[in-house]
Amino acid sequence: MHKPYYTQDDIDGLAHLGSCPGESPFVRGPFESMYRQKPWTIRQYTGFAGADASNAAFKRTLAEGGQGLSVAFDLATHLGFDSDHPTAQADVGRTGVAIDSVEDMKRLFDGIDLSQVSVSMTMNGAVLPIMAAFIVAAEERGVARHQLRGTIQNDILKEFMVRNTYIFEPEPSMRICTDVVEYLSHELPNFNSMSISGYHFQEAGADPALELALTLANARAYLDRIAARGLDLDHFCHRLSFFFGVGMNFFNEIAKLRAARLLWSEEVERRGARSERAKRMKMHCQTSGWSLTAQEPQNNLIRTTIEAMAGVFGGTQSLHTNAYDEALSLPSEHSARLARNTQLILQQETGICEVADPWGGSYMMESMTKAMADRVRAYLAQIDAQGGILQALQSGWVSEQIQTGSLHTQSRIDTGQQAIIGVNRFVSDEPTPSAALLKVEGSAVLNEQRTRIAHLKQSRDGAAVEQALARLAAGAAQPGTNLLALTIDAIRVRATVGECTQALLGHMRRYHADSRFLRGLYAADRRQDTAWRRLERQVKTFGEGEGHAPAILLVKLGLDGHDRGIQVVASGLKDAGFEVDMGPLFSTPEQVCKMLKFRHYDALGVSILSGAHLPLIEQLVGALRENRLDAIPLFVGGIIPETDTAALQDLGVSLIFSPGTRMEVIGESILNALAAVRCHCAEVRAPYISSDR
Ligand code: MLC
Ligand code: 5AD
């Protein structure tokens, strides 16, 4: 909450005032000259299909004003499956690029000088084989290790909390990420060994203070582990980088980035760092994907510009601006260009780069920075009181905090208290001009990767691969050996990403998370709302007619771990009176059939945000048919372009919900579909449903 206005009284005595940009505690920015000397890096997250297609996109980005690269890997790669693994099929190349071996990595950077361009790689679960493949690819291109500049995300804790692309259990995972930091700090001195991320917390529902608190809590846990290896803070700390989301809460976002530097500087100083370099937080920011809408997508250009400005006023070192078609698909060539141009215009047309920390000294901003830091300190104290972030994760506290945030936001939107233009206010009846969306031909990518893997396996020295994998497996059982060093050896002799992961799984157990959703919170926010109460009554009446409440099974199919949407829907429907069960992440069609046989359900809901809806629903419908379960009404929610609705309906999907659909619309549509089935009305083919209908 802001005050109506701020005065000198609000900043009197503030301890953090008085430093200049580039001076500890770095509230005003990590460098004295800031963007006058070097503007933030325009670094657009990019990756889809195979290495050649993504390589072409990288070259285009660099030719059109991008200043660094940022690789998005597909879900199969994230989870350590080679593209030819049966579990991975539907997801190959969908949400990022498919990389199975060092050969793919070499094609990814073909014609790009890795001694000149810095490269970020968003990889956590399969960090060992991917980092290894990057190092070997550079080595075989003749680029020396000290010349490599870039960042590996290597932030596994937030995967367990929100992003869900983990492979191993937390303990071995922590060992792996510490091994990576240790190896890089000695061997690749110019490479940032972690990008400790808040972005995904915000996307999952956290407000800026919670986002920052969880990020710093994770950073502390990493510092503890690295310190236990005997590494000197002044040697590695400047290579721990940060990553924040920037949403529409403009002033708060700027305050958050300023407070982040303040708190990090204090933390590192408290731990005994001497150099200024160690205490200086550097960060990447990305505008919020969640804040963008499928309705009137051009509005997203405006939202992204505003968010980008908050990131820049906050003093970010690197920035990704989302494409306006975010809520519909991956960026097309055109939307990616506009997203990049947003940053070029800020850098080159506005004069924003000429002054460091223009908000410095503002009564409001300085006082908000302090208030933000205080809120974060209070969260950190709560986490400490629980014994640390791993305990807070295991007890469910972290997900409860984030889900609470996401449910309150959803109820504020559904009741109209929080405005989203074009969604809950000023909804337009005009058809939106349709833009060409990027379409990934998943099956073509899959076939190509399969052929490449087969060829690789024929042409390599099989005995050398076996030996290297055996050494890696033995290393996994032996703390004290560096697993990145061993993985580099395996990747060099052409072991695949999947094989390296499999070798590690011999001694490190795969992690399985529980699916949880909160009850009671959403309804509490909507108690006064007539639309909500009507839904509650309808559910009750349905239940009375049937003798039981309508029971729904909600599942995530494939490798997509984005579960904010399904959790909100599960909580909302449960609160409305439905019986709701949520299946585990990464369910297969066979597992879904098993769940459906275990108890009675009236309907099945599937959430897919990865773009793999067509192959996954086809597989599911096949399995349902085989198991004689195909009479159950099926609905799908997620990022589903309207062009795919007919194909989904032909497969037997009754309802399709786009992101942001109001809860009562979802609930009532399901009840209507169930009622139609009960009275044997032949067609339950409701169209694509979104929040503006
Ligand atoms: C910069 N430099 C300056 C300066 N500005 N020196 C003096 N004065 C100034 N004004 C120096 C820096 O110290 C550094 O040198 C060099 O110039 C490069 O600048 P940088 O600020 O380090 O920029 P960059 O190389 O771009 O690195 C930014 C970073 C890095 C530190 C934040 O970690 C990074 O690029 N992160 C990107 C992460 C990312 O893209 N993630 C995508 C996640 S998407 P030196 O010698 O000090 O290095 C995702 C979505 C999902 O996660 O879920 O899938
Ligand atoms: N290419 C470009 N942007 C992507 N995002 C995710 N995958 C890709 C990709 N392959 C963006 C979206 C999403 C955020 C996590 O990153 O904006 O919200």
PDB file of N, CA and C and ligand atoms in Angstrom, residues 45-47 72 95-96 199 203 286 289 320 322 326 330-331, ligand 2:
ATOM      1  N   TYR A  45      15.445 -14.508 -24.222  1.00  0.00           N
ATOM      2  CA  TYR A  45      15.353 -15.963 -24.013  1.00  0.00           C
ATOM      3  C   TYR A  45      14.798 -16.594 -25.294  1.00  0.00           C
ATOM      4  N   THR A  46      15.550 -17.493 -25.887  1.00  0.00           N
ATOM      5  CA  THR A  46      15.178 -18.011 -27.204  1.00  0.00           C
ATOM      6  C   THR A  46      15.502 -19.484 -27.310  1.00  0.00           C
ATOM      7  N   GLY A  47      14.666 -20.221 -27.961  1.00  0.00           N
ATOM      8  CA  GLY A  47      14.942 -21.634 -28.232  1.00  0.00           C
ATOM      9  C   GLY A  47      13.666 -22.340 -28.613  1.00  0.00           C
ATOM     10  N   ALA A  72      16.818 -21.276 -24.311  1.00  0.00           N
ATOM     11  CA  ALA A  72      15.677 -21.995 -23.723  1.00  0.00           C
ATOM     12  C   ALA A  72      15.744 -23.436 -24.221  1.00  0.00           C
ATOM     13  N   THR A  95       8.967 -26.293 -26.058  1.00  0.00           N
ATOM     14  CA  THR A  95       9.103 -25.040 -25.302  1.00  0.00           C
ATOM     15  C   THR A  95      10.535 -24.529 -25.340  1.00  0.00           C
ATOM     16  N   GLY A  96      11.376 -25.196 -26.073  1.00  0.00           N
ATOM     17  CA  GLY A  96      12.772 -24.789 -26.182  1.00  0.00           C
ATOM     18  C   GLY A  96      13.468 -25.717 -27.154  1.00  0.00           C
ATOM     19  N   TYR A 199      12.279 -14.839 -10.369  1.00  0.00           N
ATOM     20  CA  TYR A 199      11.287 -14.708 -11.444  1.00  0.00           C
ATOM     21  C   TYR A 199      10.147 -15.712 -11.316  1.00  0.00           C
ATOM     22  N   GLU A 203       6.037 -15.469 -10.995  1.00  0.00           N
ATOM     23  CA  GLU A 203       5.135 -16.069 -11.987  1.00  0.00           C
ATOM     24  C   GLU A 203       4.143 -17.021 -11.312  1.00  0.00           C
ATOM     25  N   GLN A 286      13.419 -10.227 -16.194  1.00  0.00           N
ATOM     26  CA  GLN A 286      12.512 -10.571 -17.297  1.00  0.00           C
ATOM     27  C   GLN A 286      11.146 -10.019 -16.956  1.00  0.00           C
ATOM     28  N   GLY A 289       5.579 -12.873 -17.647  1.00  0.00           N
ATOM     29  CA  GLY A 289       4.764 -13.603 -18.618  1.00  0.00           C
ATOM     30  C   GLY A 289       3.334 -13.711 -18.125  1.00  0.00           C
ATOM     31  N   HIS A 320      15.275  -9.396 -20.443  1.00  0.00           N
ATOM     32  CA  HIS A 320      14.440 -10.050 -21.471  1.00  0.00           C
ATOM     33  C   HIS A 320      13.081  -9.383 -21.443  1.00  0.00           C
ATOM     34  N   ASN A 322       9.280  -9.812 -22.837  1.00  0.00           N
ATOM     35  CA  ASN A 322       8.442 -10.863 -23.421  1.00  0.00           C
ATOM     36  C   ASN A 322       7.768 -10.397 -24.697  1.00  0.00           C
ATOM     37  N   GLU A 326       2.877 -14.005 -26.056  1.00  0.00           N
ATOM     38  CA  GLU A 326       3.225 -14.889 -24.941  1.00  0.00           C
ATOM     39  C   GLU A 326       2.100 -15.840 -24.501  1.00  0.00           C
ATOM     40  N   LEU A 330       4.910 -19.619 -28.307  1.00  0.00           N
ATOM     41  CA  LEU A 330       6.264 -19.047 -28.231  1.00  0.00           C
ATOM     42  C   LEU A 330       6.330 -17.867 -29.195  1.00  0.00           C
ATOM     43  N   PRO A 331       7.296 -16.959 -28.982  1.00  0.00           N
ATOM     44  CA  PRO A 331       7.366 -15.779 -29.855  1.00  0.00           C
ATOM     45  C   PRO A 331       7.553 -16.139 -31.331  1.00  0.00           C
TER      46      PRO A 331
HETATM   47  N1  5AD B   2      11.376 -18.728 -26.116  1.00  0.00           N
HETATM   48  C1  5AD B   2      11.084 -17.475 -25.679  1.00  0.00           C
HETATM   49  N2  5AD B   2      10.532 -17.201 -24.504  1.00  0.00           N
HETATM   50  C2  5AD B   2      10.224 -18.224 -23.720  1.00  0.00           C
HETATM   51  N3  5AD B   2       9.677 -18.280 -22.501  1.00  0.00           N
HETATM   52  C3  5AD B   2       9.604 -19.566 -22.130  1.00  0.00           C
HETATM   53  N4  5AD B   2      10.081 -20.369 -23.091  1.00  0.00           N
HETATM   54  C4  5AD B   2      10.493 -19.558 -24.087  1.00  0.00           C
HETATM   55  C5  5AD B   2      11.094 -19.788 -25.339  1.00  0.00           C
HETATM   56  N5  5AD B   2      11.392 -21.010 -25.753  1.00  0.00           N
HETATM   57  C6  5AD B   2       9.360 -17.113 -21.704  1.00  0.00           C
HETATM   58  C7  5AD B   2       7.945 -16.839 -21.445  1.00  0.00           C
HETATM   59  C8  5AD B   2       7.666 -17.450 -20.127  1.00  0.00           C
HETATM   60  C9  5AD B   2       8.964 -17.266 -19.424  1.00  0.00           C
HETATM   61  C10 5AD B   2       9.233 -18.306 -18.398  1.00  0.00           C
HETATM   62  O1  5AD B   2       9.951 -17.298 -20.426  1.00  0.00           O
HETATM   63  O2  5AD B   2       7.860 -15.458 -21.323  1.00  0.00           O
HETATM   64  O3  5AD B   2       6.667 -16.784 -19.425  1.00  0.00           O
END
